[in-house]
Amino acid sequence: MLPQKIEQFKPGSSFRAYLKVFDLQKREKRNGDSYLSLNLGDGNSKVGAKVWDRVDTFISILKVGGIYLFKGDVGVYNGKLDLKINDVEQAKEGIDGFDKEAFVEKPKFDLEKIFIEVENLIKTRVNNIHLKKISFKYLKEKGELFKRHYGAIKVHHAYVGGLMEHTLSMMKLASFLAVHYKLDESLLITGTLLHDCGKLQEIISVPAPGITLEGGLLGHIVSGTIYVKQLISEIDGFPKDLELRLLHLIVSHHGSKEFGSPEVPKTKEAIVLNLIDMIDSKLRIFTEAIEKSSGNDQLFSDYIPFLQRKILLK
Amino acid sequence: MLPQKIEQFKPGSSFRAYLKVFDLQKREKRNGDSYLSLNLGDGNSKVGAKVWDRVDTFISILKVGGIYLFKGDVGVYNGKLDLKINDVEQAKEGIDGFDKEAFVEKPKFDLEKIFIEVENLIKTRVNNIHLKKISFKYLKEKGELFKRHYGAIKVHHAYVGGLMEHTLSMMKLASFLAVHYKLDESLLITGTLLHDCGKLQEIISVPAPGITLEGGLLGHIVSGTIYVKQLISEIDGFPKDLELRLLHLIVSHHGSKEFGSPEVPKTKEAIVLNLIDMIDSKLRIFTEAIEKSSGNDQLFSDYIPFLQRKILLK
Amino acid sequence: MLPQKIEQFKPGSSFRAYLKVFDLQKREKRNGDSYLSLNLGDGNSKVGAKVWDRVDTFISILKVGGIYLFKGDVGVYNGKLDLKINDVEQAKEGIDGFDKEAFVEKPKFDLEKIFIEVENLIKTRVNNIHLKKISFKYLKEKGELFKRHYGAIKVHHAYVGGLMEHTLSMMKLASFLAVHYKLDESLLITGTLLHDCGKLQEIISVPAPGITLEGGLLGHIVSGTIYVKQLISEIDGFPKDLELRLLHLIVSHHGSKEFGSPEVPKTKEAIVLNLIDMIDSKLRIFTEAIEKSSGNDQLFSDYIPFLQRKILLK
Amino acid sequence: MLPQKIEQFKPGSSFRAYLKVFDLQKREKRNGDSYLSLNLGDGNSKVGAKVWDRVDTFISILKVGGIYLFKGDVGVYNGKLDLKINDVEQAKEGIDGFDKEAFVEKPKFDLEKIFIEVENLIKTRVNNIHLKKISFKYLKEKGELFKRHYGAIKVHHAYVGGLMEHTLSMMKLASFLAVHYKLDESLLITGTLLHDCGKLQEIISVPAPGITLEGGLLGHIVSGTIYVKQLISEIDGFPKDLELRLLHLIVSHHGSKEFGSPEVPKTKEAIVLNLIDMIDSKLRIFTEAIEKSSGNDQLFSDYIPFLQRKILLK
Amino acid sequence: MLPQKIEQFKPGSSFRAYLKVFDLQKREKRNGDSYLSLNLGDGNSKVGAKVWDRVDTFISILKVGGIYLFKGDVGVYNGKLDLKINDVEQAKEGIDGFDKEAFVEKPKFDLEKIFIEVENLIKTRVNNIHLKKISFKYLKEKGELFKRHYGAIKVHHAYVGGLMEHTLSMMKLASFLAVHYKLDESLLITGTLLHDCGKLQEIISVPAPGITLEGGLLGHIVSGTIYVKQLISEIDGFPKDLELRLLHLIVSHHGSKEFGSPEVPKTKEAIVLNLIDMIDSKLRIFTEAIEKSSGNDQLFSDYIPFLQRKILLK
Amino acid sequence: MLPQKIEQFKPGSSFRAYLKVFDLQKREKRNGDSYLSLNLGDGNSKVGAKVWDRVDTFISILKVGGIYLFKGDVGVYNGKLDLKINDVEQAKEGIDGFDKEAFVEKPKFDLEKIFIEVENLIKTRVNNIHLKKISFKYLKEKGELFKRHYGAIKVHHAYVGGLMEHTLSMMKLASFLAVHYKLDESLLITGTLLHDCGKLQEIISVPAPGITLEGGLLGHIVSGTIYVKQLISEIDGFPKDLELRLLHLIVSHHGSKEFGSPEVPKTKEAIVLNLIDMIDSKLRIFTEAIEKSSGNDQLFSDYIPFLQRKILLK
């Protein structure tokens, strides 16, 4: 049997497929025995799986982010496919049609083009020399990571390039609002570019999306602030007052203590940064919920925890 | 002694001045006697005042919004001028230099010019015929009131033309964001134009800023919704679906139940309307706080209740 | 095999039955395929069901509220019966003992008798002529709907006649409390009669209980206020002050902004209306929880979300 | 000069009057010196006062609840009379027209008549023999205190007989609602009678309204529960189940943990007791606010902290 | 087949085992039929079970806390073993190897040794004679129960001896902090000993952990306060002031009204008691979560509701 | 007239005194004129003051933190001394008995002795070499500042040495609890030493207590985290894992997002640090409130905002 794709799996049949491990949890049955709960994917879709026997053997083989040739049975659990794994082998390039490239998540849009838009916005709208310097320094140091990073583990912009897409969209709003309200455009755009830079430390998207030790202990607000402080210390003559205003944008961008900002926005630029972050993330959640519901007859969505409401789908 | 302006009053001296009554409260001393607490103005500045004797006589003469020739003594209370009223006469045009016009609050900007901007935005950006109709119907019916209305009794935009200034600023944001996010621009702009129309029923600015019976019992969200529903019922063929989406914008524009919206925003346009209302009102509060502090050496403002924070003044 | 009733279904057997569709959701399996999740009933009890194959065919046939002859297998899921649908036919009156009437939900009590009690209370206790007029106008326009309407989609009074039963119970309390506290009895009774009238727009009970577009976008408080305002505008000489006090009762009857009232109760009648609504709905939830637990040995109920507590069952 | 009444005091003059000390606080000036802040009354009205000199002498003479002949000057502070005390003497019955009786607060209504109503309600509506026993035991042990007790230190029912007036009003509601909803009327009426009995320990009204050590450390809910438990232990054969249900009414009558009930209402009787307590106390606050505003032209009251709102006064 | 232990059960096989009933719920299938949901244990581990047939027969036989010889089939539900019960017999000592003692939960540590530590702390650190008396009176009256009581039904210290272990740990902190801050050590240690004594009335651990009628209606704070008040009334000459301070410690030990203390801590000893309770219970939750995760590769735990967070496991 | 001390001032007299400016606010009268509101001190006590005339002249002379020879009149406002300033001169050492030293706030205890205690605790209890290094590096770099720093601007420990006193007290608790619960004592003690180090940037105590620009924009949690990160980067071989655990202690020490910690405590050490901070600061507030009330007859304190309660004073 040739390796299959998930969309070819049939409940009640057995399967054989190259699958990547996205998540792996050792859990306990009530009788004290262990089993493994897995989340597997083939580049296009994902599927849950369980290992009931020889748990220790499987644990010694499987790594999160690894790709393997799995064999087992296709079941259904709670209305979704759920695999029972019987066997596993290392995947070998070229054997049985295995192509590692097929497992790299494809971006939804042209990452390079968006990156250039980001650069152009800085070039044309950030006039302050120190802020221009720090912006390009950031893109130089972290550009490749920034380009491909997830915007979040889930909720919204949770895909390759999501962080950059979200950032660019906000930078355009920042530019417009800075002119409309006569704000410090250089500061607001730079702060927008950097506001989520701590996410590069907080979450990882490869081998699979997840939170890091630093992310869990410091959070992206503090990680980002430390990082930007470090960048500033490497730029000669960065004014102290400007440093504090820029760091303040990062520190306060969640808008309130309840949402994790240790200080609330106290400048006009900080207020605006917080609100355009809310606009861009909320609208993205609307878009993702509406896309997901397409073809469905519901007027209103199911309850969306992040928005604490049901939304209109039509 | 010729009538004076408030800025000429000297603590410890007596005064004689034409003053308008902005607020009038009958209060009780601990011993059960009554006194009057007044808020008076001469068109430029305002001052507190008390009537300790002949309270009933003064009550029968004074009306909120009326202008009178007051005599009395200038005191200081809690670091502010506080008048003791001894005598009052009706003001008579032309006598003693009395000029009623001086008591009409002057707008800070050219109301007609802003009104034309509002009209132009509707003309050029609202393409839906029903929405264009209701927008102009509103401006025709309520335009003169809308033009001069306060945006609020206090907090922000609390001056002649404040409501229109706030509305226009938001309409410009609405237009930009509608294009940026591919929203229904006609709907969003019309909803923005109408979102606070209930304030025309809720608050009065003449003779003095205050809340109405309807304002206290229904609030501007419900009053506005009832009014727009009435407008719609006078337009032939207004689609039911569009009606509900438009009314939803008004109903939900405070963003959450806690802030007085009986339903939370459930469409993208409603989310955006709520957030641009927050941007425009918060930035206006910043501006007013910074203007008020000019010449002051404080780094941070005093606590601003509406923002629940102190802001950076420099 | 003759069509069966749900109570005759046996896990592990097949079934054949006339069932009404109460809810129909198209959902997606992880592998991207669709399936249908149904909620079916035979007039007495309800049962969950799934369609795993030929989803599009089923979608083109089934309508929410329709009654069909279903065939399939009886399974158990999560301790409850769960059907697997294999086939469906249109139901035809008289064939195979099909009786459409059996699918109409039977009220728990005599609707006409309760309606007459409502009318009598208005006749005898509402003395104000305008309020008497609007009360009877409402019963004339909406009486038949009001008589059979659900009080809610779930939680409490979620059955035919529930709205009217709840309303009458509250009207009796209103009358007693109005006398006890010397309130405006005409106003309080009329406000009680009308307080939930927006539910006629907000929810539907046929073909199946659910929320409407208007319900989701405006909510029953705003819908009801708009409707009562409309009624008033059709009554000559309805005093403006009385109009605002009556509308205030509807607007504020949830008691606080958090619970969806855009204005809080500011009159004695409004305070009382809110609190008798709480008494009647909370006691109804107690009653329903206790009924549901009969024969059970538990001292305390499971957690009841609407009450945010467990209650004593004995 | 003959002793005066407070209503005869004139700002700027000196005074001589018999006054009772309701409150006495030693405070510190910024320079470290002490002064006394007093609250004095003559049986009809109250007035604030200060002692600036010979503070220790005054402290050794004055007791809260004592009546003295004061001399000093009448000033005005913050729009209210404020006395400067220069001298004090012990009051002597009959001298200078001193009549101790004039300083006893007169009840607003006939206490005996209301007490008989309370007794009659128990006699006629409490059928359970144990509950009838405990009700009369309470009235026998604490009747005289209960008859004259304040309902609260301030906020509502803060006058002689207030506790009993509030209790009787609630007992009438309890009786009606018990019949309407088929509750345990004996239990609900008894629980209503006893619900605030802990206030007899929590607050004192003579010599002046204030909180006790027990009130501050345990609160009236716990004090009342302990007391009722004590009563029960002195009644033979009081059923354990009934004891817990009765104590539960007292424990839960504030309705939620936030409001000081360590357990929330879990029986129908407990839910009703909480809500009729809210009805009676809220309406009383309305009544007191409206009475206080009489003759005032305001539409809406000032902000009332206990209700967290402004109310309609007309 | 000899009776088995749970750890010997195999999914897909039948079983025969002596098991104790920890929980028994009668539930309803959607078709109106009943089934039983059970929680069973063999002294070492626990397992869920269902009875689908002859429900009434099983109900008449099974009692919570009873031990029976069960027969049936081993299934898996939601990744956990789930038994289908087919038959049940009374367990008889000695027959088929049945040993009742095996079903008594074994404490994790030497209860007697800990009890002696408690006694020694009182002997050496409680100098106040009244407090020493009440402490030993408590240990005499309730010592055996206290020794074996659970600390809670679940969450933390939910095992034999948990209450005493938690209490002793807190008493040691109490002693240290009393010295460090010069507090009343006798009072603080006695209050710590007694703070949770109401749990002896609130929850039961045999036959199975659960809440009592008194627990649900009064809660352990009120139950404990009533009990300590009773103890005090049996000790001659216990000072009233000391009584109130001691009762205050129990009443306020949850720290805030939201957490069920009807009065908040108002003395230093009460503040400290609340905070050491938080320290000891939170650290215990950490310990239990970390123990449970051993061998797991997760950096952070799953969400822990009681702590409202995920914690670091490494 | 020789310069006086504040305690010699008499209401109604004039004064002449060397006073230090602690706070200086330019404010506006209602008539638009400016005045100055000052807070002045003589090393022992403080007093409020106003400048009504020649405001610009005074502004050009006075600096916060400066000491001047003031002349004016002693008034009383709101029961406190309030000066009217008429004239000011520069203070000159030695002239008229001026002694600058008298204006330096004296610590309440021996700073050097406490500092040595801090050092000793580190020496004896911090075994981890990296943590010992960073602790001493901190004391070396910032020791002199740390020694004299205020613990807060107000609320608690708001005096010279307050920060160090608070820190040492907590370090002792940290050491005890680390042993009691088998925590990482080196980590907990070092985290305790450093937890408030950001206060060195956040607030200044000379010339007068106040918040800095960095304090308002970043807050002491972020400032401290940045600073400690900087210290770590200067220590060779500081383990990354240890770095994150140490920074986590600072980041999370306020215990919840609402209180300004962007991440909540996720390790046992972080939980303990938060709770001992609460113990030490709350007990200090008790102590300060009780000291302030000495000689007062009140049972309970006035409402203490930081504790949100009234406390027992006896």
PDB file of C-alpha atoms in Angstrom, chain A residues 6-7 9 11 39 45-48 76 78-81 292 295-296 298-300 312, chain C residues 24-31 33 35 50 52 59 77 211-217:
ATOM      1  CA  ILE A   6      -5.211  12.255   5.393  1.00  0.00           C
ATOM      2  CA  GLU A   7      -8.046  13.136   3.028  1.00  0.00           C
ATOM      3  CA  PHE A   9      -8.379   7.968   5.179  1.00  0.00           C
ATOM      4  CA  PRO A  11     -13.089   5.203   9.068  1.00  0.00           C
ATOM      5  CA  ASN A  39      -1.616  15.615  16.835  1.00  0.00           C
ATOM      6  CA  SER A  45      -4.677  18.794   7.114  1.00  0.00           C
ATOM      7  CA  LYS A  46      -4.354  17.534  10.661  1.00  0.00           C
ATOM      8  CA  VAL A  47      -5.675  14.563  12.608  1.00  0.00           C
ATOM      9  CA  GLY A  48      -5.675  13.268  16.190  1.00  0.00           C
ATOM     10  CA  VAL A  76     -13.822   8.249  14.636  1.00  0.00           C
ATOM     11  CA  ASN A  78     -16.495  12.714  18.800  1.00  0.00           C
ATOM     12  CA  GLY A  79     -17.338  13.187  15.131  1.00  0.00           C
ATOM     13  CA  LYS A  80     -13.702  13.539  14.095  1.00  0.00           C
ATOM     14  CA  LEU A  81     -11.163  11.104  12.667  1.00  0.00           C
ATOM     15  CA  LYS A 292     -14.593  28.902   8.669  1.00  0.00           C
ATOM     16  CA  GLY A 295     -21.434  27.072   3.438  1.00  0.00           C
ATOM     17  CA  ASN A 296     -23.051  26.936   6.842  1.00  0.00           C
ATOM     18  CA  GLN A 298     -26.165  29.701  10.765  1.00  0.00           C
ATOM     19  CA  LEU A 299     -26.994  33.389  11.149  1.00  0.00           C
ATOM     20  CA  PHE A 300     -24.710  33.750  14.136  1.00  0.00           C
ATOM     21  CA  LEU A 312     -23.081  37.710  12.634  1.00  0.00           C
TER      22      LEU A 312
ATOM     23  CA  LEU C  24     -29.557  21.094  11.732  1.00  0.00           C
ATOM     24  CA  GLN C  25     -25.840  21.905  11.632  1.00  0.00           C
ATOM     25  CA  LYS C  26     -23.392  21.127   8.874  1.00  0.00           C
ATOM     26  CA  ARG C  27     -20.030  20.397  10.441  1.00  0.00           C
ATOM     27  CA  GLU C  28     -16.619  19.396   9.249  1.00  0.00           C
ATOM     28  CA  LYS C  29     -14.566  16.361  10.128  1.00  0.00           C
ATOM     29  CA  ARG C  30     -10.831  16.907  10.533  1.00  0.00           C
ATOM     30  CA  ASN C  31     -10.229  15.380   7.145  1.00  0.00           C
ATOM     31  CA  ASP C  33     -15.457  16.004   4.847  1.00  0.00           C
ATOM     32  CA  TYR C  35     -21.446  15.583   8.216  1.00  0.00           C
ATOM     33  CA  LYS C  50     -25.933  12.284  12.663  1.00  0.00           C
ATOM     34  CA  TRP C  52     -22.378  10.708   7.762  1.00  0.00           C
ATOM     35  CA  ILE C  59     -29.241  19.029   3.058  1.00  0.00           C
ATOM     36  CA  TYR C  77     -23.077   8.649  22.596  1.00  0.00           C
ATOM     37  CA  ILE C 211     -32.849  33.611  17.866  1.00  0.00           C
ATOM     38  CA  THR C 212     -33.782  35.912  14.965  1.00  0.00           C
ATOM     39  CA  LEU C 213     -31.598  38.362  13.068  1.00  0.00           C
ATOM     40  CA  GLU C 214     -33.370  41.212  14.881  1.00  0.00           C
ATOM     41  CA  GLY C 215     -32.919  39.424  18.179  1.00  0.00           C
ATOM     42  CA  GLY C 216     -29.186  39.053  17.705  1.00  0.00           C
ATOM     43  CA  LEU C 217     -28.620  42.606  16.451  1.00  0.00           C
TER      44      LEU C 217
END
